[in-house]
PDB file of C-alpha atoms in Angstrom:
ATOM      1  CA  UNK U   1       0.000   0.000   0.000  1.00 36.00           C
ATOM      2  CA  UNK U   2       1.332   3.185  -1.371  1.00 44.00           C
ATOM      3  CA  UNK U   3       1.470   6.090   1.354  1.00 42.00           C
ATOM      4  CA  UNK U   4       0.983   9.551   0.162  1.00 48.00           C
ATOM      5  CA  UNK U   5       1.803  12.874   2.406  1.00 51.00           C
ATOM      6  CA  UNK U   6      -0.884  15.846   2.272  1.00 52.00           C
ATOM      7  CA  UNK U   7       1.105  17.839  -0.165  1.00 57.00           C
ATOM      8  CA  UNK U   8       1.567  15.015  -2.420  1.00 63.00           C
ATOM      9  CA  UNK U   9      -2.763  14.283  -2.446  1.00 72.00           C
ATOM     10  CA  UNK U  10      -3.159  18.845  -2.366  1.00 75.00           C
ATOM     11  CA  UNK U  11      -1.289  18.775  -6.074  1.00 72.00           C
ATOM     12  CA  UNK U  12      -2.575  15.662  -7.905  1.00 76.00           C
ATOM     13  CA  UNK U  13      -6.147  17.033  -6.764  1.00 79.00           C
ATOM     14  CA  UNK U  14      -5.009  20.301  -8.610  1.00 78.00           C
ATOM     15  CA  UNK U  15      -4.611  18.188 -12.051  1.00 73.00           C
ATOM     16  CA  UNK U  16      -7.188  16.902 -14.220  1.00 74.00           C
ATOM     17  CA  UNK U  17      -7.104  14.964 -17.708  1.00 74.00           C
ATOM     18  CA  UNK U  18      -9.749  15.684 -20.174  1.00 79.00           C
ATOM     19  CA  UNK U  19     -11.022  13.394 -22.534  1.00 79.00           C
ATOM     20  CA  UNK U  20     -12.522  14.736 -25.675  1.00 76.00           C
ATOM     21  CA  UNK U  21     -13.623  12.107 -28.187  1.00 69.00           C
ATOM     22  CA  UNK U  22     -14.636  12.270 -31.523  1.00 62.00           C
ATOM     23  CA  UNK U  23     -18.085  11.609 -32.610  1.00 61.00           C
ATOM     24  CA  UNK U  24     -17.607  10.404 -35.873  1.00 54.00           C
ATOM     25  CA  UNK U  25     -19.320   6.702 -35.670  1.00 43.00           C
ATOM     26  CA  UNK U  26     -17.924   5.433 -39.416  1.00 48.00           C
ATOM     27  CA  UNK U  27     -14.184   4.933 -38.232  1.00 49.00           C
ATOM     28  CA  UNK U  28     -12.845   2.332 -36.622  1.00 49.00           C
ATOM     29  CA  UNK U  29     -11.850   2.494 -32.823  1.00 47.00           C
ATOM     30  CA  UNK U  30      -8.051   1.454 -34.019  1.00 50.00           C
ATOM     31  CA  UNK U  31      -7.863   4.431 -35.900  1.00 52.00           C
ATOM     32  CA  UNK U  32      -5.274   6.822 -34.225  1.00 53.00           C
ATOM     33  CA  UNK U  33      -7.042   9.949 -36.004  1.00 55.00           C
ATOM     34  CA  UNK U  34     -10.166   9.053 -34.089  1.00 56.00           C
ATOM     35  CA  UNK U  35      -8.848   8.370 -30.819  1.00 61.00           C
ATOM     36  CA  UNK U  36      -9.544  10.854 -28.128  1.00 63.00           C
ATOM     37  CA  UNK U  37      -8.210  13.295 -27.766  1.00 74.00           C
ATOM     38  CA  UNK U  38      -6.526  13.475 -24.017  1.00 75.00           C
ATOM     39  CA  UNK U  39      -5.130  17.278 -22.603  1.00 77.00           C
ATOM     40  CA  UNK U  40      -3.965  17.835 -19.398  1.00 71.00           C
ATOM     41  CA  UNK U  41      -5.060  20.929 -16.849  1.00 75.00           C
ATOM     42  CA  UNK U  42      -3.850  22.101 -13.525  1.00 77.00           C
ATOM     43  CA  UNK U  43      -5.300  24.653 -10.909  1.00 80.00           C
ATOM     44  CA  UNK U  44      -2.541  27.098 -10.375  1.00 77.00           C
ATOM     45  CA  UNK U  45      -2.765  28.909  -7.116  1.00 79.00           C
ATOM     46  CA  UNK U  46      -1.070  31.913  -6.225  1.00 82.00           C
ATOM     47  CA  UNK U  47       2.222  32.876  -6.333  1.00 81.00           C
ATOM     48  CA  UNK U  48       2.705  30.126  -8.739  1.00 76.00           C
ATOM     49  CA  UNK U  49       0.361  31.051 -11.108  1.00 80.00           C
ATOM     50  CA  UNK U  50       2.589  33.567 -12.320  1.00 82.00           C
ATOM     51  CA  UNK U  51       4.769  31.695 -13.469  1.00 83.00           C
ATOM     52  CA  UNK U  52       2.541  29.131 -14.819  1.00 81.00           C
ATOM     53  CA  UNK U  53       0.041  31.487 -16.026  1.00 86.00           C
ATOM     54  CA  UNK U  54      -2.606  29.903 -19.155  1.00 86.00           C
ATOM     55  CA  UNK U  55      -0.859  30.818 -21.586  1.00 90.00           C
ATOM     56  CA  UNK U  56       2.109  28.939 -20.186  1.00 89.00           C
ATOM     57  CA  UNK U  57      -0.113  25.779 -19.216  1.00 87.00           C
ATOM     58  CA  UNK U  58      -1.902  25.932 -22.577  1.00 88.00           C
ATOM     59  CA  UNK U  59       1.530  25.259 -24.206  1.00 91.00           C
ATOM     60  CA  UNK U  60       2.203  22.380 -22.170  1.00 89.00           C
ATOM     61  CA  UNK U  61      -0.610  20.621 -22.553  1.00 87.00           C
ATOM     62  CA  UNK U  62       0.244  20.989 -26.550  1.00 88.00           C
ATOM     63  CA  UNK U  63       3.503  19.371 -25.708  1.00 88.00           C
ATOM     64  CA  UNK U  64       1.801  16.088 -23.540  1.00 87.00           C
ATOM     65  CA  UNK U  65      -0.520  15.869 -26.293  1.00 85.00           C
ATOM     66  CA  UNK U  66       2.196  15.499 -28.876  1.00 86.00           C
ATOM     67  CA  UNK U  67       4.036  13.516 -26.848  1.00 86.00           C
ATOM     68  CA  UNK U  68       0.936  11.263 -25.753  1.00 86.00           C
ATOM     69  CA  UNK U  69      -0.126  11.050 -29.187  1.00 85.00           C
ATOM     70  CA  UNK U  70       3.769   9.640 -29.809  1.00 86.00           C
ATOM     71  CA  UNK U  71       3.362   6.965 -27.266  1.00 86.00           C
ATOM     72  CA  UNK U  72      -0.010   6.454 -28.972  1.00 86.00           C
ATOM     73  CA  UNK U  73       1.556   5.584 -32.110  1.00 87.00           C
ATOM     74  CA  UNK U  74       4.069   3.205 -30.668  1.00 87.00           C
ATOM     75  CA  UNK U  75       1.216   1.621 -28.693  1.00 85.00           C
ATOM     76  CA  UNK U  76      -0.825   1.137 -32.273  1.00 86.00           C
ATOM     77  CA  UNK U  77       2.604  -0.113 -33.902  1.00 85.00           C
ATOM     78  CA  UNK U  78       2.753  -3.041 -31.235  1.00 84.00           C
ATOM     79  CA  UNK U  79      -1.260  -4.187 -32.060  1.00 85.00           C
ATOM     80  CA  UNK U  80      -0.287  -4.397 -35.205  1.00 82.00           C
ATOM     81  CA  UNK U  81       2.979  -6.900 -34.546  1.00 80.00           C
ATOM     82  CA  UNK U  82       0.544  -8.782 -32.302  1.00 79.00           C
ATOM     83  CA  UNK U  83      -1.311  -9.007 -35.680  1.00 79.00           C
ATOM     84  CA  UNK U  84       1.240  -9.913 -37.837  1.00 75.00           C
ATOM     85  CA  UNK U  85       2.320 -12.645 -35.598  1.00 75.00           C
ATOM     86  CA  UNK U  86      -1.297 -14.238 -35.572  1.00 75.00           C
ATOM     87  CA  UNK U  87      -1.855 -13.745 -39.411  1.00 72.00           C
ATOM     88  CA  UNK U  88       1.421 -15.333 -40.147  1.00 69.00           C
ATOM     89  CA  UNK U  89       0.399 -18.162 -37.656  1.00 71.00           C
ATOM     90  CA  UNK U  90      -2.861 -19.058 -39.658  1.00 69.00           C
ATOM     91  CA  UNK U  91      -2.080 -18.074 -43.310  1.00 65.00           C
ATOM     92  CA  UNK U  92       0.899 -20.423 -44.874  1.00 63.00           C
ATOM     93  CA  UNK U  93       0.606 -19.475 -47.889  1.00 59.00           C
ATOM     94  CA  UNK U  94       1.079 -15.165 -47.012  1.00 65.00           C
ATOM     95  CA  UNK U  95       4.601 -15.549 -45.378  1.00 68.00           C
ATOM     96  CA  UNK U  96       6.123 -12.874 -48.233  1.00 68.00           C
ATOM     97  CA  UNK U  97       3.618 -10.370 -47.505  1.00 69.00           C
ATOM     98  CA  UNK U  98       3.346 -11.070 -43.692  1.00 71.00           C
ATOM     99  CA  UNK U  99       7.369 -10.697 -44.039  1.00 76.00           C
ATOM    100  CA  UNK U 100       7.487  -7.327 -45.812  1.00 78.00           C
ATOM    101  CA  UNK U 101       4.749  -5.979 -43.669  1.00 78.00           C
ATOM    102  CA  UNK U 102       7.011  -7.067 -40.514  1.00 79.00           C
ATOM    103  CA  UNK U 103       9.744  -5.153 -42.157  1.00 84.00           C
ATOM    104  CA  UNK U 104       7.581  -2.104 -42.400  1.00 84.00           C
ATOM    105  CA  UNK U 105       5.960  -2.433 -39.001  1.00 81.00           C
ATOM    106  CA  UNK U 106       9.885  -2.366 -38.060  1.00 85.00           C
ATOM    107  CA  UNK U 107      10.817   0.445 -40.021  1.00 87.00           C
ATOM    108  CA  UNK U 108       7.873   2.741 -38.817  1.00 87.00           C
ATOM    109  CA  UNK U 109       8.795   1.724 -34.863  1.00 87.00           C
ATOM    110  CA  UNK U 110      12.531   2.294 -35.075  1.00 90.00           C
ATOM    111  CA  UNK U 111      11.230   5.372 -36.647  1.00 88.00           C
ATOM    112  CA  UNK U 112       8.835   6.436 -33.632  1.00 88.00           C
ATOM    113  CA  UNK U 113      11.308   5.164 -30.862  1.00 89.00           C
ATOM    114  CA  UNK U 114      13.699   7.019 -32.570  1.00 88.00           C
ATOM    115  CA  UNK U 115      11.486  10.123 -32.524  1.00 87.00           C
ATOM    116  CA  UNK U 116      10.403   9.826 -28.802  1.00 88.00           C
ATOM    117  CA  UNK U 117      13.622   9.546 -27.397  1.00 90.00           C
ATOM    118  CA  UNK U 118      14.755  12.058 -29.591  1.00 89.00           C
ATOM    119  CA  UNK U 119      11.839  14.753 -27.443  1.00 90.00           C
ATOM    120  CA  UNK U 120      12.857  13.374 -24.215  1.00 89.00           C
ATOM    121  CA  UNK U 121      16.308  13.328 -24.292  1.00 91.00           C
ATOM    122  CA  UNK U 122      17.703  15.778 -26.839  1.00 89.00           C
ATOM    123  CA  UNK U 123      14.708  18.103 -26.661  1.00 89.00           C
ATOM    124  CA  UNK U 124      13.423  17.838 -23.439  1.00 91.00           C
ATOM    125  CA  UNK U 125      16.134  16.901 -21.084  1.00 93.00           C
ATOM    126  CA  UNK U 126      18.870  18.659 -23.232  1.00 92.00           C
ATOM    127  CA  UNK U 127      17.196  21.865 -22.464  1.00 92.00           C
ATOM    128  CA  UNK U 128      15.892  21.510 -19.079  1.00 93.00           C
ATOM    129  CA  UNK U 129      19.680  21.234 -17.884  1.00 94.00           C
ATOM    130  CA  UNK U 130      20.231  24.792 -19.893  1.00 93.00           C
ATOM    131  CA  UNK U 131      16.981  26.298 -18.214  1.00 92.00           C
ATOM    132  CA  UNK U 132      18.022  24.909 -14.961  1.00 92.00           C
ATOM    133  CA  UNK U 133      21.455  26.319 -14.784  1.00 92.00           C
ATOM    134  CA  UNK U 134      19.850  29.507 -16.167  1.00 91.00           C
ATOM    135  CA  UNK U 135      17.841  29.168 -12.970  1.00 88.00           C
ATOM    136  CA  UNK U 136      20.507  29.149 -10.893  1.00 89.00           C
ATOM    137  CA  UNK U 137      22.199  31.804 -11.950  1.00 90.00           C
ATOM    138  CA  UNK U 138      19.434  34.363 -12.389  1.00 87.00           C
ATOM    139  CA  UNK U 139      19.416  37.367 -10.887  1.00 87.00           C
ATOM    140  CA  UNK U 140      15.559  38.523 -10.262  1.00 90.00           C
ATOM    141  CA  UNK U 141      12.278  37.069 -10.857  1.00 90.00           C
ATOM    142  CA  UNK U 142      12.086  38.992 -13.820  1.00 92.00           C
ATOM    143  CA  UNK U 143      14.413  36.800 -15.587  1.00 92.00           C
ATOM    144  CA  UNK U 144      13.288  33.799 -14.297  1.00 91.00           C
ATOM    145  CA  UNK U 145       9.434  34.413 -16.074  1.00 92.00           C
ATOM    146  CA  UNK U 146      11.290  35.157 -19.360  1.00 92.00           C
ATOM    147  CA  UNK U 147      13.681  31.723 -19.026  1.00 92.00           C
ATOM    148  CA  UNK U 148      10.818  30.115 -18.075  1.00 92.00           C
ATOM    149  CA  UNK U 149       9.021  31.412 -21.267  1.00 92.00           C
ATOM    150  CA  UNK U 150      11.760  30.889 -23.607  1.00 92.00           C
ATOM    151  CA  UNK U 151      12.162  27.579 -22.314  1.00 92.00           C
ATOM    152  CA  UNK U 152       8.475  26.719 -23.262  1.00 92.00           C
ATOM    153  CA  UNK U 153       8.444  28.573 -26.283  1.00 92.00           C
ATOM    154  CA  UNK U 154      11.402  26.658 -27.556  1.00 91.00           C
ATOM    155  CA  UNK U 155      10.286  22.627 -26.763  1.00 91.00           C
ATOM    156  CA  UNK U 156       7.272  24.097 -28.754  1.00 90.00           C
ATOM    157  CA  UNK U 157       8.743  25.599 -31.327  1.00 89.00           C
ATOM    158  CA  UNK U 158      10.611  22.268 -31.982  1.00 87.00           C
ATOM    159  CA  UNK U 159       7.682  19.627 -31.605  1.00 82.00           C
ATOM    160  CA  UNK U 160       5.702  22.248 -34.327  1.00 79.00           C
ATOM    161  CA  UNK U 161       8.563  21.964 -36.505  1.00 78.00           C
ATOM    162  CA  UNK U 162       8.923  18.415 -36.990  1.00 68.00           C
ATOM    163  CA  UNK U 163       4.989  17.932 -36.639  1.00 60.00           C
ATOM    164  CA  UNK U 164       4.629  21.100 -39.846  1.00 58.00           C
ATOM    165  CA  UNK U 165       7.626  18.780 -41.717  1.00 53.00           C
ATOM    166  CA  UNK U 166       6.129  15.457 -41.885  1.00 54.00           C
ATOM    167  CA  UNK U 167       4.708  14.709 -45.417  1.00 44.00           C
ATOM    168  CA  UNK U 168       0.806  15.195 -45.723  1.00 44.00           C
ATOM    169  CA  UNK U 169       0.665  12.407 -47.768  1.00 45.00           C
ATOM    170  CA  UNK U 170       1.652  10.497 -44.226  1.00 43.00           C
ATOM    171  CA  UNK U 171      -0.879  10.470 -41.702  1.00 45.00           C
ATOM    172  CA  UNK U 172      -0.792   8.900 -38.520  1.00 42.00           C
ATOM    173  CA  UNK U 173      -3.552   6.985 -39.645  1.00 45.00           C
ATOM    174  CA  UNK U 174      -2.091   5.066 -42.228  1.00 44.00           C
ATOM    175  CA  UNK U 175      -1.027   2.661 -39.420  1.00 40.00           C
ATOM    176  CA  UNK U 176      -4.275   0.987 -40.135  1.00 45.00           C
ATOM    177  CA  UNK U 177      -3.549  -0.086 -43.297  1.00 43.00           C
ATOM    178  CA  UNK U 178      -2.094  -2.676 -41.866  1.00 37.00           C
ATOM    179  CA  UNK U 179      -4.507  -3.997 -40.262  1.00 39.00           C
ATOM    180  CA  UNK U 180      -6.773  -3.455 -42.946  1.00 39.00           C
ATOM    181  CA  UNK U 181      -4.598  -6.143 -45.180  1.00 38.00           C
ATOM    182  CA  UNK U 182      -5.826  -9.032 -42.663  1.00 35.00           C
ATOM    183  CA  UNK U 183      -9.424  -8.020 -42.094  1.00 32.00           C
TER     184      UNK U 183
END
């Protein structure tokens, strides 16, 4: 049994997750376009909410959706090895096509692993450490709302610029081809 103190239970009460699903009935429930939509919110009280004002909070919720949506994607990619694996199980006679879909399926993951640790590491950690020391070496609170800012503005900046640089002829949604092939 997990123990909590009172000022753990006072700041997880201050968060909430949203669900907002989409009510478009003619997709399927495996289709990542049509999943819903999760956001994250948290009651700021004062002092801190000057720091973490809405505009602030509104930009990192568009980061944990990205990111969410990421994990998503990877979630989606392992469904559809779990597929694979049964198809090729019952159908002999589609091993070359169950093959080059594996290869693929592979292709695509590497490609999203690669992708999430790239935010979490590179991105996100990378620039923590820089906003961190800039922390500790700030001089007024002043500075600290603009580092704070800049910070934000910059993990955002970089998860709009690879989302705006992806191909519109790929869509997270083509993962269900895929599963389409064995239906």
């Amino acid at each position: 049994v997990a123990v909590r103190d009172g000022c753990e239970d006072e700041i997880s009460q201050r968060f909430k997750i949203r669900v907002a699903t989409n009510d478009n009935t003619n997709k399927s429930n495996s289709d990542i376009s049509n999943s819903p939509q999760i956001s994250l919110s948290y009651s700021v009280q004062w002092p801190t909410s000057i720091l973490l004002n809405s505009t602030i909070l509104s930009k990192y919720d568009l980061i944990f959706q990205f990111l969410f949506l990421v994990a998503r994607v990877k979630t989606q990619l392992q469904k559809v090895w779990q597929l694979l694996m049964r198809q090729s199980k019952m159908k002999k006679n589609s091993f070359f096509i169950t093959q080059q879909l594996m290869v693929i399926r592979h292709k695509m993951s590497f490609f999203v692993d690669s992708l999430q640790y790239y935010f979490q590491v590179d991105v996100i950690d990378t620039h923590f450490q820089k906003f961190n020391n800039l922390l500790a070496s700030s001089a007024d609170f002043e500075e600290v709302l603009e580092q704070h800012t800049q910070f934000v503005d910059l993990l955002l900046a970089i998860i709009l610029s690879v989302k705006n640089h992806c191909s519109p002829n790929v869509k997270v949604k083509d993962l269900n081809v895929l599963r389409i092939v064995f239906l």
